[in-house]
C-alpha positions as a Python dict, from the first residue, in 0.01 Angstrom:
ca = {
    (1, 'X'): (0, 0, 0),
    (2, 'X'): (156, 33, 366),
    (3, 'X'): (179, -338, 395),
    (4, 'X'): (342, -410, 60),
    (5, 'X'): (583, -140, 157),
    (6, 'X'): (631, -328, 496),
    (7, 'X'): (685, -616, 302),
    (8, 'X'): (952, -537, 78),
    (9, 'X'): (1152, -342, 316),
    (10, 'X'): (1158, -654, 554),
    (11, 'X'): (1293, -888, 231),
    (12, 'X'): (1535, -642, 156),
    (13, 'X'): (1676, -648, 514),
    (14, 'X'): (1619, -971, 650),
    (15, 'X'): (1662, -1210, 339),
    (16, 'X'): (1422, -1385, 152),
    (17, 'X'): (1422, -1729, 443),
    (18, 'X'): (1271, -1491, 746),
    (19, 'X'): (1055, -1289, 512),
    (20, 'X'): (869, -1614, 392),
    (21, 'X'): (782, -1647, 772),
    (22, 'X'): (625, -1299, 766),
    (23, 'X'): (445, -1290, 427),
    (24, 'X'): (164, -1546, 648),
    (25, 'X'): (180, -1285, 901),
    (26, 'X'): (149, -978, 685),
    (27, 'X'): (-144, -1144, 486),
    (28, 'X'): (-332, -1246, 795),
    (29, 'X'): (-291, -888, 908),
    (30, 'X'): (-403, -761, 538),
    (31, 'X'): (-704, -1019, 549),
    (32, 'X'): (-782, -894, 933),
    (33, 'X'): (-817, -505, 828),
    (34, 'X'): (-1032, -606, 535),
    (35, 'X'): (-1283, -817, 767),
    (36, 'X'): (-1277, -542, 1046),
    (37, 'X'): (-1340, -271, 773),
    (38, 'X'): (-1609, -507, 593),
    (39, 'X'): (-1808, -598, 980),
    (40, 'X'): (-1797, -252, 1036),
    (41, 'X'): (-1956, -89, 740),
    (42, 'X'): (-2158, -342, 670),
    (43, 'X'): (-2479, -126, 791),
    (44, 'X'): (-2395, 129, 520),
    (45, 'X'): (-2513, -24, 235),
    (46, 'X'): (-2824, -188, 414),
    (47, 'X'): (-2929, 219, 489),
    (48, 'X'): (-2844, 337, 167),
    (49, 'X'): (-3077, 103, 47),
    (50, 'X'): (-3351, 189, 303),
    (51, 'X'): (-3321, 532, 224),
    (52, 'X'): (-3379, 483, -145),
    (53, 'X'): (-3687, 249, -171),
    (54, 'X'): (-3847, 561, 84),
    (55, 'X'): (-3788, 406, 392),
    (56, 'X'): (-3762, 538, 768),
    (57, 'X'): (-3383, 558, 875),
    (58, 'X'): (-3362, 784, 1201),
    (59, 'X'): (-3082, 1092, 1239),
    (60, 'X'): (-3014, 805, 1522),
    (61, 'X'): (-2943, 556, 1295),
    (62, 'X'): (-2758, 769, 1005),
    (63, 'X'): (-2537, 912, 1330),
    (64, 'X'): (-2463, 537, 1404),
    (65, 'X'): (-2386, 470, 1071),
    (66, 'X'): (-2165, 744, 996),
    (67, 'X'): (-1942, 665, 1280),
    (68, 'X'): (-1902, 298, 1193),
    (69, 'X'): (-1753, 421, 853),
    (70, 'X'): (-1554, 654, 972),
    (71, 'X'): (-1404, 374, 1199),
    (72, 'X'): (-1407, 169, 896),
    (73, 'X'): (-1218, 399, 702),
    (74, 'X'): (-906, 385, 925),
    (75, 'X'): (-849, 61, 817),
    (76, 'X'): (-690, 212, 472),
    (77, 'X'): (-934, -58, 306),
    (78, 'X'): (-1193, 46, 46),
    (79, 'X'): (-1142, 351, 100),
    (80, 'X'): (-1338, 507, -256),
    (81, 'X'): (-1648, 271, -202),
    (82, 'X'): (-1664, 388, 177),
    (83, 'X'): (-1577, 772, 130),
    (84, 'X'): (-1874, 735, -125),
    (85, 'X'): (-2115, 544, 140),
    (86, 'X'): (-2005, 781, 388),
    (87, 'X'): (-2087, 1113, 184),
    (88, 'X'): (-2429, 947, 98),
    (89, 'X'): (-2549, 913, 489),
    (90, 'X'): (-2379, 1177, 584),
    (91, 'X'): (-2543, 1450, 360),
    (92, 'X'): (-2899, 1291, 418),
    (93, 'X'): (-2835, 1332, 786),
    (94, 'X'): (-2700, 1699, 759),
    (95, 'X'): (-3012, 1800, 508),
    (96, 'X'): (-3233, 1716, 809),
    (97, 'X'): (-3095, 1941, 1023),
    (98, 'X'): (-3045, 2335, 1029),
    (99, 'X'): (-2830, 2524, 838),
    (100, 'X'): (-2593, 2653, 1113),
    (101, 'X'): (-2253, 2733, 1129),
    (102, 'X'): (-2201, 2382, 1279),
    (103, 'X'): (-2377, 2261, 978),
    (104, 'X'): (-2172, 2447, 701),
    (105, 'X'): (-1846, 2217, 857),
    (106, 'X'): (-1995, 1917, 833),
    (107, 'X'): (-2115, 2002, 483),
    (108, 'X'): (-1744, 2063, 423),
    (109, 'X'): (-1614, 1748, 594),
    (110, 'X'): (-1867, 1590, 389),
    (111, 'X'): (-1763, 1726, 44),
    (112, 'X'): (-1396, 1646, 177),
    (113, 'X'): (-1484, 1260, 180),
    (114, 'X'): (-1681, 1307, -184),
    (115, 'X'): (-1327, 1434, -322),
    (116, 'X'): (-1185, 1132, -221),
    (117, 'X'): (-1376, 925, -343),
    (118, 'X'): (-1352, 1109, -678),
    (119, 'X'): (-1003, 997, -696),
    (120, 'X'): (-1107, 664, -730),
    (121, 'X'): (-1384, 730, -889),
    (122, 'X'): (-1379, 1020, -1131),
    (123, 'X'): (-1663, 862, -1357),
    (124, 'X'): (-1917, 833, -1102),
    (125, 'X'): (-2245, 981, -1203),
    (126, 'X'): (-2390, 997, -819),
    (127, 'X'): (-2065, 1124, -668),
    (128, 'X'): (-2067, 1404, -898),
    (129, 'X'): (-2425, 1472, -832),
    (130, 'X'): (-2336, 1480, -458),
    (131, 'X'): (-2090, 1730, -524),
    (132, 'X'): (-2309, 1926, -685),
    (133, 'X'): (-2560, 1924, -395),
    (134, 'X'): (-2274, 1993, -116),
    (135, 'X'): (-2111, 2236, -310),
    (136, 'X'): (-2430, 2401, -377),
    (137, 'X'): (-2544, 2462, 4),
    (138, 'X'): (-2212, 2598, 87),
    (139, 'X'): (-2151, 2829, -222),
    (140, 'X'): (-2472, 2863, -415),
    (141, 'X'): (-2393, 2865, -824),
    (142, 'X'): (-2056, 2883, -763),
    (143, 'X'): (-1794, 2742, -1068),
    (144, 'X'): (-1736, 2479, -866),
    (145, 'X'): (-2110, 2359, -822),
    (146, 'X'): (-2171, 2438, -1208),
    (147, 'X'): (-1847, 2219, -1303),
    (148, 'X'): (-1947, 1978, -1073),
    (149, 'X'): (-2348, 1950, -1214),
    (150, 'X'): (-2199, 1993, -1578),
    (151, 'X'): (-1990, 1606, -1480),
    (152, 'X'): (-2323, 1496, -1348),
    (153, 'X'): (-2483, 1487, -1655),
    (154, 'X'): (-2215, 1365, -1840),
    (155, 'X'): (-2171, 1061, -1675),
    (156, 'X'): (-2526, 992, -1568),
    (157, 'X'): (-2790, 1149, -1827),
    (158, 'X'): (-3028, 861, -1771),
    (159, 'X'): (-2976, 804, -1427),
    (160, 'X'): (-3338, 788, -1280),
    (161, 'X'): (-3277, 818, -911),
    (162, 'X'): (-2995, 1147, -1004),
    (163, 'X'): (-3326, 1322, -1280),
    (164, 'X'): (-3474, 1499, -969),
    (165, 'X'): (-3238, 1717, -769),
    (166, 'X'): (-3085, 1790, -1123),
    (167, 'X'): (-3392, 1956, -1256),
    (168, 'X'): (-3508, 2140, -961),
    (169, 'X'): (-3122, 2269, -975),
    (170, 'X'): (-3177, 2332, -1300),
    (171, 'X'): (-3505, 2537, -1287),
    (172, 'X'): (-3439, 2733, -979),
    (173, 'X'): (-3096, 2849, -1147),
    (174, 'X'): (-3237, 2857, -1458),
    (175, 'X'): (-3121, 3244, -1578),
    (176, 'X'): (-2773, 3239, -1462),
    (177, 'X'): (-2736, 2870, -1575),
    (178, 'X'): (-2448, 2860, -1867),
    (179, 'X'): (-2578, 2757, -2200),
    (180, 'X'): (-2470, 2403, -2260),
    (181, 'X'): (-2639, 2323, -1881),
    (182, 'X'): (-2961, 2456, -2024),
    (183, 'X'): (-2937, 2226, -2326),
    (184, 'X'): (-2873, 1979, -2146),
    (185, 'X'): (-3169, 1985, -1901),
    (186, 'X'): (-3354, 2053, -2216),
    (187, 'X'): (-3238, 1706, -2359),
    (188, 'X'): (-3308, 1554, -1993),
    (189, 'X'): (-3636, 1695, -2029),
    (190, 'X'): (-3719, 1556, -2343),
    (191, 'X'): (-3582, 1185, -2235),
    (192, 'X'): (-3820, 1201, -1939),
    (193, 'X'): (-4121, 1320, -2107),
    (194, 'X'): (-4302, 982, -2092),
    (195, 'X'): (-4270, 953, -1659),
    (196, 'X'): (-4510, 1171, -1524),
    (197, 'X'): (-4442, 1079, -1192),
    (198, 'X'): (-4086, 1212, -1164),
    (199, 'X'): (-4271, 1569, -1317),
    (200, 'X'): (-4541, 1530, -1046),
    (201, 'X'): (-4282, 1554, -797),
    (202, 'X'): (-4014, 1818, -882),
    (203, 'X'): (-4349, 2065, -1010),
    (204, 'X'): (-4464, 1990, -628),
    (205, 'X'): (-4098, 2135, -492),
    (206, 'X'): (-4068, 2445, -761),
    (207, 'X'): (-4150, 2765, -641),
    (208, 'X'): (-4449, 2929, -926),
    (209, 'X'): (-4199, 3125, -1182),
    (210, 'X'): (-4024, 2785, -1227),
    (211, 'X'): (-4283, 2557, -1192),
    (212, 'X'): (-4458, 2741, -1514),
    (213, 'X'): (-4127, 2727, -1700),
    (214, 'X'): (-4105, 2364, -1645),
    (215, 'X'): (-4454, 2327, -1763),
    (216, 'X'): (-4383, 2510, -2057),
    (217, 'X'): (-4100, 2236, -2142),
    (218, 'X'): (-4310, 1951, -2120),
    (219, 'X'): (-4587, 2112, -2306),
    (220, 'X'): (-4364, 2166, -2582),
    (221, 'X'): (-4237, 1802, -2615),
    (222, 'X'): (-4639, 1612, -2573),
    (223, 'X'): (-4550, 1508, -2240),
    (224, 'X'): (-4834, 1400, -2006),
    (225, 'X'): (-4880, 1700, -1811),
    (226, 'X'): (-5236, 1639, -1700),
    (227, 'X'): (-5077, 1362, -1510),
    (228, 'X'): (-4780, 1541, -1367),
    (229, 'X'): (-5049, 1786, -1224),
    (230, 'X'): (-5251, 1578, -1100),
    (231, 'X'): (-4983, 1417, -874),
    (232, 'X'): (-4826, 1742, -776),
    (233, 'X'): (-5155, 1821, -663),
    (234, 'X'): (-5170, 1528, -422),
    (235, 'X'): (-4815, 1577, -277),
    (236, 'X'): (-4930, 1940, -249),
    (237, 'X'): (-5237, 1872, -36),
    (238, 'X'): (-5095, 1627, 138),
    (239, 'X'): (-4781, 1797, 306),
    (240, 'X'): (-5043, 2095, 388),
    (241, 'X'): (-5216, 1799, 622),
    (242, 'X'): (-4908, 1691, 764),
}
């Protein structure tokens, strides 16, 4: 938007013979921020990806990565794909750490850079998710995370990879959760009665009183709970050995 600006303001002034001269210059300058912002995010998506399929990415790495789209994001270029890569490694970096004062202000910058990206965005099924997650460490159940979660599911009900945090949000809060959420976990529940994996794991991060709620729910739609306990089970014993 700057350089169109530039642009128009220089034909205006100088006449359309110089401009022509400075349209080549303008675009080569356009192209330039594109490949600098391009070469220097380009590790973003290759962690993101890493991250997802269960991978090892170091606080090292997610550091490194963080401040290569910050850079990128001076360039003014991409800026709701990269404020949405940069909330994604940032927040995985921060949940690895203590929750310190520090901490909280990152979390903020962090939630800052989902906004954006929102703007661009505002359908965006993960990014609202994210929001959710931020909002929730730095306010708890506030209307903001509740909002937030409430978007989530609108725009991403059969989002595998989102099913998780969602739930365990879900069933932790469950009592001062507002009535359409719970139906709508309910319905969640009830499309993911047939993956017993995905159960295994969020009954294996629930504390008792929700873990027997949640079991509850998938007894009551047939789902395959001697499964989901069987892998909870695992995960259970095996982060006691670690």
């Amino acid at each position: 938007m700057g350089i169109l600006k530039t642009l128009m303001s220089f034909l205006r002034t100088k006449g359309v013979g110089i401009a022509v001269l400075a349209v080549g210059a303008l675009l080569a300058l356009a192209s330039g921020q594109r490949s600098a912002a391009a070469f220097l995010s380009l590790s973003a998506p290759i962690s993101i990806f890493q991250l997802e399929q269960g991978r090892e990415v170091t606080t090292q790495q997610l550091a490194k990565v963080e401040k290569d789209v910050r850079a990128a994001l001076a360039y003014g270029v991409n800026e709701a794909e990269l404020s949405g890569q940069l909330s994604y490694i940032s927040l995985r970096r921060l949940l690895r750490g203590a929750q310190t004062t520090a901490a909280r202000e990152e979390f903020q910058k962090v939630l800052t850079d989902v906004e954006r990206a929102l703007k661009s965005r505002p359908l965006d099924a993960h990014l609202w998710t994210r929001y959710t997650h931020l909002s929730y460490l730095l306010d708890g159940l506030s209307p903001y995370t509740v909002t937030a979660l409430d978007r989530s599911f609108l725009y991403g009900s059969q989002e595998w990879e989102l099913f998780e945090f969602r739930m365990i949000l879900c069933l932790l809060e469950w009592d001062r959760l507002p009535s359409s959420l719970k139906d709508k976990a309910r319905e969640q529940i009830e499309f993911g009665a047939t993956n017993p994996t995905i159960w295994g794991h969020i009954l294996a991060d629930l504390p008792q009183s929700a873990r027997e709620r949640l079991l509850g729910f998938l007894t009551a739609v047939s789902a395959d709970t001697k499964t989901a306990l069987y892998i909870e089970g695992t995960l259970r014993r095996r982060r006691e050995t670690n």
